[in-house]
Structure formats: C-alpha cells, structure tokens
Tab-separated table of C-alpha atoms and ligand atoms in Angstrom:
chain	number	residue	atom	x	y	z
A	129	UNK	CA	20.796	20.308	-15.027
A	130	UNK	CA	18.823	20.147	-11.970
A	131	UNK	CA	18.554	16.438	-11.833
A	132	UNK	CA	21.944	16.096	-11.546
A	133	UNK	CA	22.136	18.535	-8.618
A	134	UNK	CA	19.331	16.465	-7.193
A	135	UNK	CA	20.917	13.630	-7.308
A	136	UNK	CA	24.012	15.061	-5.762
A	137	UNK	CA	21.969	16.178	-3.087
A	138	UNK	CA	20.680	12.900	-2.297
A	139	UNK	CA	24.089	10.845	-2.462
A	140	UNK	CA	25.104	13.668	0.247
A	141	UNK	CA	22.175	12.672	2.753
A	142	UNK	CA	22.772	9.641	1.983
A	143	UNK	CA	26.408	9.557	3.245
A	144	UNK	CA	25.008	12.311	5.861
A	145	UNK	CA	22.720	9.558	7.042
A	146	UNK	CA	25.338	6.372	7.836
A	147	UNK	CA	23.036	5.128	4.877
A	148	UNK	CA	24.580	3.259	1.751
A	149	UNK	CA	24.963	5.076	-1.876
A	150	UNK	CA	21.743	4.251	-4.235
A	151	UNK	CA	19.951	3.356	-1.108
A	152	UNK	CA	16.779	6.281	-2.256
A	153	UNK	CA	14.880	5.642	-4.990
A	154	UNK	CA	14.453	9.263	-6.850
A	155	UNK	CA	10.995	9.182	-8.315
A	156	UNK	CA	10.857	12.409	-10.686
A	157	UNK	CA	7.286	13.577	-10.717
A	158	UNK	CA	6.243	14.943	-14.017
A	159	UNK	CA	2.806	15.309	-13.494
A	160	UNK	CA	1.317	18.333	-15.651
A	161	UNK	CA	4.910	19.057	-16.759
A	162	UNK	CA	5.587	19.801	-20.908
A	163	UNK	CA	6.184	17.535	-22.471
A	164	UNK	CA	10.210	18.293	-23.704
A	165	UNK	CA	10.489	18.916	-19.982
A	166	UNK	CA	9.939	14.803	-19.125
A	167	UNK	CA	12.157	13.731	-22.332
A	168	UNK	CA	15.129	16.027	-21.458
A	169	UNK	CA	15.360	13.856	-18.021
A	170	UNK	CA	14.644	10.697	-19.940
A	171	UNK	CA	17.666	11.438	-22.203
A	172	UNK	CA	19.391	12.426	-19.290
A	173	UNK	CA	19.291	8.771	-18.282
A	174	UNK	CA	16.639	9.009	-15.659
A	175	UNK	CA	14.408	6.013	-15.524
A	176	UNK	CA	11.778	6.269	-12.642
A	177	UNK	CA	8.737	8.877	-12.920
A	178	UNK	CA	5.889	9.885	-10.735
A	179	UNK	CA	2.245	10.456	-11.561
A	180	UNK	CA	-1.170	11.203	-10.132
A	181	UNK	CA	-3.726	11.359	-12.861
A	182	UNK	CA	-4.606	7.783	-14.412
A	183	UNK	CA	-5.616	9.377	-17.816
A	184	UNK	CA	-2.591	12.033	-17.953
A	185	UNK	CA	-0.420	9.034	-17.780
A	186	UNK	CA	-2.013	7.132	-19.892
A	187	UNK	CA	-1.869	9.518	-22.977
A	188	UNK	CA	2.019	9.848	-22.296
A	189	UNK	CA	3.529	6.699	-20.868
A	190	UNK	CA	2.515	3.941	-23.732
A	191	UNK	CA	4.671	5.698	-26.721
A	192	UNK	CA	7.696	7.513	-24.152
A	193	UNK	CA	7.939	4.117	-22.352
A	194	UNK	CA	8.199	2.414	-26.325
A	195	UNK	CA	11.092	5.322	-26.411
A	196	UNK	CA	12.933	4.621	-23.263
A	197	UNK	CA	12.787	0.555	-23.005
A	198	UNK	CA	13.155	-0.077	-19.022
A	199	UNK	CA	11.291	3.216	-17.673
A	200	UNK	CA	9.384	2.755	-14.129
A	201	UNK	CA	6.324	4.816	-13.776
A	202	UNK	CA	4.842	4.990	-10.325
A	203	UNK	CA	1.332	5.729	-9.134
A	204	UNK	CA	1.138	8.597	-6.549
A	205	UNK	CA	-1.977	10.511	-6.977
A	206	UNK	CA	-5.355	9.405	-5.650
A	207	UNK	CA	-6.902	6.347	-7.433
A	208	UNK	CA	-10.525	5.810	-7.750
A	209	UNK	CA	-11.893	1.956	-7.748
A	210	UNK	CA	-12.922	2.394	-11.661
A	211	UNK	CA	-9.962	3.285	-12.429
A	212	UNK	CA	-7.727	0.596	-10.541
A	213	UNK	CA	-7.601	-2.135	-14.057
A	214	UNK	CA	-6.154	0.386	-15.778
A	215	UNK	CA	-3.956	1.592	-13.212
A	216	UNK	CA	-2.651	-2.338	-13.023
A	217	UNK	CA	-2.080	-1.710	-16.862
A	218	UNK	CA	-0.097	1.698	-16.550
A	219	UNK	CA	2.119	1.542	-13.797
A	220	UNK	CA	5.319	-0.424	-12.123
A	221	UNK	CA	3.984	0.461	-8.420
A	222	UNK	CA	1.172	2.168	-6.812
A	223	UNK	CA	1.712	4.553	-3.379
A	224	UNK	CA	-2.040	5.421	-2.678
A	225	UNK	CA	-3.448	2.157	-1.403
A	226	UNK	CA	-5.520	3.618	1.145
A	227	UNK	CA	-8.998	2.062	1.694
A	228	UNK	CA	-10.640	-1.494	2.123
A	229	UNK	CA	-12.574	-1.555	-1.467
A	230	UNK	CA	-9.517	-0.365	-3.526
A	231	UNK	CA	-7.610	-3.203	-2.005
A	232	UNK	CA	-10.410	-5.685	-2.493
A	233	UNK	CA	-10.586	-4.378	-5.981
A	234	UNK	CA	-6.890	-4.570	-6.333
A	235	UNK	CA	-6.891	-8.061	-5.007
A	236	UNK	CA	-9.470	-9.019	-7.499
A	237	UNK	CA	-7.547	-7.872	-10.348
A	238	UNK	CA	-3.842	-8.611	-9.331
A	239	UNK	CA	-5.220	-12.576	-8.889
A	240	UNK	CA	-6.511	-12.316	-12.586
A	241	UNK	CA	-3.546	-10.851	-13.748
A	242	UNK	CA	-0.625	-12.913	-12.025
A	243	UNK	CA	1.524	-10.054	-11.316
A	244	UNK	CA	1.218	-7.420	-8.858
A	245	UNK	CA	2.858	-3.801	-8.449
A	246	UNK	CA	4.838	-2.951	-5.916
A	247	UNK	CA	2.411	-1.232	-3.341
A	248	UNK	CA	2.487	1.182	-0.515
A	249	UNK	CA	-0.433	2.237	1.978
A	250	UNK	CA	-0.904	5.749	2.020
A	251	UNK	CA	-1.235	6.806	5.860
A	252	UNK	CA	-2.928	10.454	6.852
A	253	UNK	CA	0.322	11.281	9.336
A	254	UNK	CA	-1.602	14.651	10.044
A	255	UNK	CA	-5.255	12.769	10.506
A	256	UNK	CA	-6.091	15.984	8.012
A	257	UNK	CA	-10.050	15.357	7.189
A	258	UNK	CA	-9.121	16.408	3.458
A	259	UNK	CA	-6.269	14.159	3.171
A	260	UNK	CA	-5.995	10.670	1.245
A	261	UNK	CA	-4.381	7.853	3.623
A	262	UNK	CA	-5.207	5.409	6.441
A	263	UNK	CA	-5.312	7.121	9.593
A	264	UNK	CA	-2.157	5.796	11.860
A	265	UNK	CA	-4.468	4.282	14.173
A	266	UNK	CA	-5.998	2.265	11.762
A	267	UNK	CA	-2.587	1.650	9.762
A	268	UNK	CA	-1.609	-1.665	11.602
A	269	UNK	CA	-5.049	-3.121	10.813
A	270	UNK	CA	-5.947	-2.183	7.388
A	271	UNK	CA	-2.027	-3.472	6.519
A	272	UNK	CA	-3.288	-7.000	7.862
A	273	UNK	CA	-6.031	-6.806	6.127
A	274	UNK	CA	-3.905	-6.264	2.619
A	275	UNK	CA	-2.474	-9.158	3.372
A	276	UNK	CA	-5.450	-11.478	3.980
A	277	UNK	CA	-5.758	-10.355	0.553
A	278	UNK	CA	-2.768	-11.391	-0.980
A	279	UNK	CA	-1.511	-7.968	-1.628
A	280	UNK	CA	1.835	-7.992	-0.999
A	281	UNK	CA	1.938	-4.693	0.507
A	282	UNK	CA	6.308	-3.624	0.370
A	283	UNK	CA	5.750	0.051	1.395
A	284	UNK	CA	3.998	3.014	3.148
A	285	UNK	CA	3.490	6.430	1.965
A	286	UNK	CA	2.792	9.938	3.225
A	287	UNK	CA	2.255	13.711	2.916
A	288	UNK	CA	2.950	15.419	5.463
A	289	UNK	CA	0.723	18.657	6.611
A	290	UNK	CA	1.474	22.149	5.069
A	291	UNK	CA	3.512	24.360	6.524
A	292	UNK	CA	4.191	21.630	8.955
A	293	UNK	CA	7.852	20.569	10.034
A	294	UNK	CA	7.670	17.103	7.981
A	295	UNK	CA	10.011	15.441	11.035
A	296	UNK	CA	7.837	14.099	13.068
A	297	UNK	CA	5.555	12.383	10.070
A	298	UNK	CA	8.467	11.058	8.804
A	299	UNK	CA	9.341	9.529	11.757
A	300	UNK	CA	5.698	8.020	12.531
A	301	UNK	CA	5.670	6.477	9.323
A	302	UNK	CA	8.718	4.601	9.735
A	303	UNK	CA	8.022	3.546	12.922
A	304	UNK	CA	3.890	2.478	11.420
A	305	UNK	CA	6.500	0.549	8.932
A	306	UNK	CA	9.009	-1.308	11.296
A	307	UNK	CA	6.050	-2.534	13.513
A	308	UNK	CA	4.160	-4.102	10.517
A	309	UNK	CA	8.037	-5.403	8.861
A	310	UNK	CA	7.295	-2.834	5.619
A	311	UNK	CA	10.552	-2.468	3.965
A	312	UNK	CA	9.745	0.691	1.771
A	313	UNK	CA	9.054	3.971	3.008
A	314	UNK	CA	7.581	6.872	0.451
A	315	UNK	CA	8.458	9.872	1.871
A	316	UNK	CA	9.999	13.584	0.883
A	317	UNK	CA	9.090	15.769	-1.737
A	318	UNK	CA	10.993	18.916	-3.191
A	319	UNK	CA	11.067	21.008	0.108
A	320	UNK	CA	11.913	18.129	2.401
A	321	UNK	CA	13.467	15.182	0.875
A	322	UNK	CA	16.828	15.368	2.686
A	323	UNK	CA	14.933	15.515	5.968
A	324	UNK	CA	12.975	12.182	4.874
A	325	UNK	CA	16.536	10.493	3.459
A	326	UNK	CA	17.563	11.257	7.476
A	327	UNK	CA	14.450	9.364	8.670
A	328	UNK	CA	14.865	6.627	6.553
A	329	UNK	CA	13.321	6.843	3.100
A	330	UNK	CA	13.647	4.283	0.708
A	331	UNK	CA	11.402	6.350	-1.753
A	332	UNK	CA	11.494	10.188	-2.163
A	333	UNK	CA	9.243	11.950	-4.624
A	334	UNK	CA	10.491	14.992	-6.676
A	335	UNK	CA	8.969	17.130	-8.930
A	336	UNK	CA	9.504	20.749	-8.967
A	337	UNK	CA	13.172	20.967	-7.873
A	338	UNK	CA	13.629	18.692	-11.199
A	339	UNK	CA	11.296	19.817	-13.731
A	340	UNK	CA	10.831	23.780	-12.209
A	341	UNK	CA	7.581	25.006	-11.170
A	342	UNK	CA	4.597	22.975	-12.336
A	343	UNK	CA	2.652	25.098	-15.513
A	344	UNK	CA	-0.924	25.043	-15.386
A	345	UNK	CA	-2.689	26.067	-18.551
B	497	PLP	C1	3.128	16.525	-6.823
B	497	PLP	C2	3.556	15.534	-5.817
B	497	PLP	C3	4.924	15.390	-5.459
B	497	PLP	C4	6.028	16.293	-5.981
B	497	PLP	O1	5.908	17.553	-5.416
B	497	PLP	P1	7.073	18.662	-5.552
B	497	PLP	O2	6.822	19.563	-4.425
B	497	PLP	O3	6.896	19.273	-6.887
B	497	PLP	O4	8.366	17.936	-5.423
B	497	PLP	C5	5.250	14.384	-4.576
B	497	PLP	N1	4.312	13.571	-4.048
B	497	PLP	C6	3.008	13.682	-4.361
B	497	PLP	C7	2.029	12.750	-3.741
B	497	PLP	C8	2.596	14.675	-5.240
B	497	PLP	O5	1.287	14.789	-5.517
C-alpha cells in the first residue's frame, strides 16, 4: 500500500541524509479522509495521525483510539483559544502554538492538568499575511516567552509558501531551532518531505501520498 512505499521512501532519505533509521517521525494526516481509509493504515500497524479540525477529531479519535490501544494523534491545524481544553483532552502533541494568548491559555490549562503535550511553535517562514505562525523575527522571543510560561516548547513547525521551493524554509527553521536549542523540527508534507528529511526533520507530515487525494463532500 502506499504507506509502505512511504515509509520506504523515508528510510531512503534517511540513509541519503548521514541520518540514523527511525530518526522521522511519519505523522499520517487523515484529516477529511473516509473513514475505512484511516482504519486500513491503523491495521496496517501505523500508530501516529495528523489533524487540523478540533471537532473532526473529536468525533473519530475517542472510539478508533479505544480500537488501536497506543495511537498518537497530533494537532496540526489552527487552534482557536476556546478550543485549547479540549485540544489538551484530544491530542498527544500540538504543532500550531503560534501566539501569546494561546500559550497563556495553554499554560493555564497544562498547570491544572499536570501533563503537557509535546509542543511546537508554528513560524510564518514566508512572513505570508494569510499564514498561521510566528514571524521569524519574532520566533526567538515569543519561544522565551513559552518558556517563562512553563511550556516546555520541544519543537517548531512550518508551511512553507506555494509554489515555493520549500529549501530555503526548511533551512530557516532549523536554524530558528538550533539558536533557541529546539530539538524537533515539523517540516515536509506530501510534495516535499524528502527535501525536509535532508534539512533535518524530526517530524514530517503526510497526508495525500498515504491516504490519496483528500474527498470533499
Ligand atoms: C493537510 C496538511 C498536511 C498534509 O498535506 P498533504 O499535502 O496531503 O501531505 C500537512 N501539514 C499540514 C499543516 C496540513 O494542514
């Protein structure tokens, strides 16, 4: 199946890269996907999903999570403040950190609960005005200020521009990561994860090139 070609593509960059095997973390992003779609790659053995609406993953995760014992779901749509408790409640890490009152929010609620996600700051690589994300030059401060907040922030995240060679994104990000110490680096989708696995990616996200093209009703 495709995942399994995915897979193999990634152990190749990998190796392609100097970088050890099971070094990238293959999130499969089944947002809007059928349902028999997602369970085929759960049966396949796949335990680590991506999704960006709070209330799509909330009417599917609870019982297929109660089917696959162990499954990771990660956050890596927008999140909106109101929604952040529930967010806590859904999901093993969120990638869209990306503004003073969700982490003040998020602080609020992580100290309440004892436990925190694993989180990544989203940064706007492409300063695109329509884009989610920290702008890089505000990156190195609005990390600190995570961390004044107890939010232990393990990652960074971006999207790189449209019809944009991804490269030179990649590349800022991980160098917005090594000059805060940020271990995790969320980058590469279905058109450019190799190229991200060559900069460094700890993280790549994958949808299409698992599940096929995305159905909208
Ligand atoms: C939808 C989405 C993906 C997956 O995109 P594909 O091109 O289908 O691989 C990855 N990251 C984010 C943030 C997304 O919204």
């Amino acid at each position: 199946m495709a995942l399994a070609d995915i897979k193999a593509r990634i152990a190749a960059a990998e190796r392609a890269a100097g970088r050890p095997e099971g070094s990238v973390a293959l999130i499969a992003v089944s947002k809007i996907q059928p349902l028999d779609r997602v369970v085929s790659v759960l049966e396949a053995g796949h335990s680590v999903f991506g999704e960006n609406y709070v209330q799509e993953a909330a009417g599917k995760w609870p019982d297929l999570r109660a089917r696959f014992p162990g499954t990771k779901v990660h956050m890596i749509g927008p999140l909106q403040t109101n929604k952040a408790k529930t967010a806590l409640e859904l999901f093993d890490a969120i990638h869209t950190l990306d503004r003073p009152s969700l982490a003040e929010k998020l602080s609020r609620l992580v100290q309440a609960r004892g436990v925190a996600p694993e989180l990544f700051v989203q940064v706007n690589t492409g300063s695109e005005p329509q884009k989610a994300g920290v702008l890089p030059e505000d990156a190195d401060g609005f990390i600190a200020a995570c961390r004044l907040l107890d939010l232990p922030v393990t990652g960074l995240m971006c999207i790189p521009p449209d019809g944009e060679d991804s490269a030179p994104h990649f590349r800022m990000l991980a160098e917005i990561a090594e000059r805060n110490g940020v271990s995790a680096l969320s980058m590469g989708m279905s058109s450019d994860f190799e190229v991200a696995i060559a900069h460094g990616a700890t993280h790549v996200r994958v949808g299409s090139a698992i599940f096929g093209a995305r159905v909208t009703a």
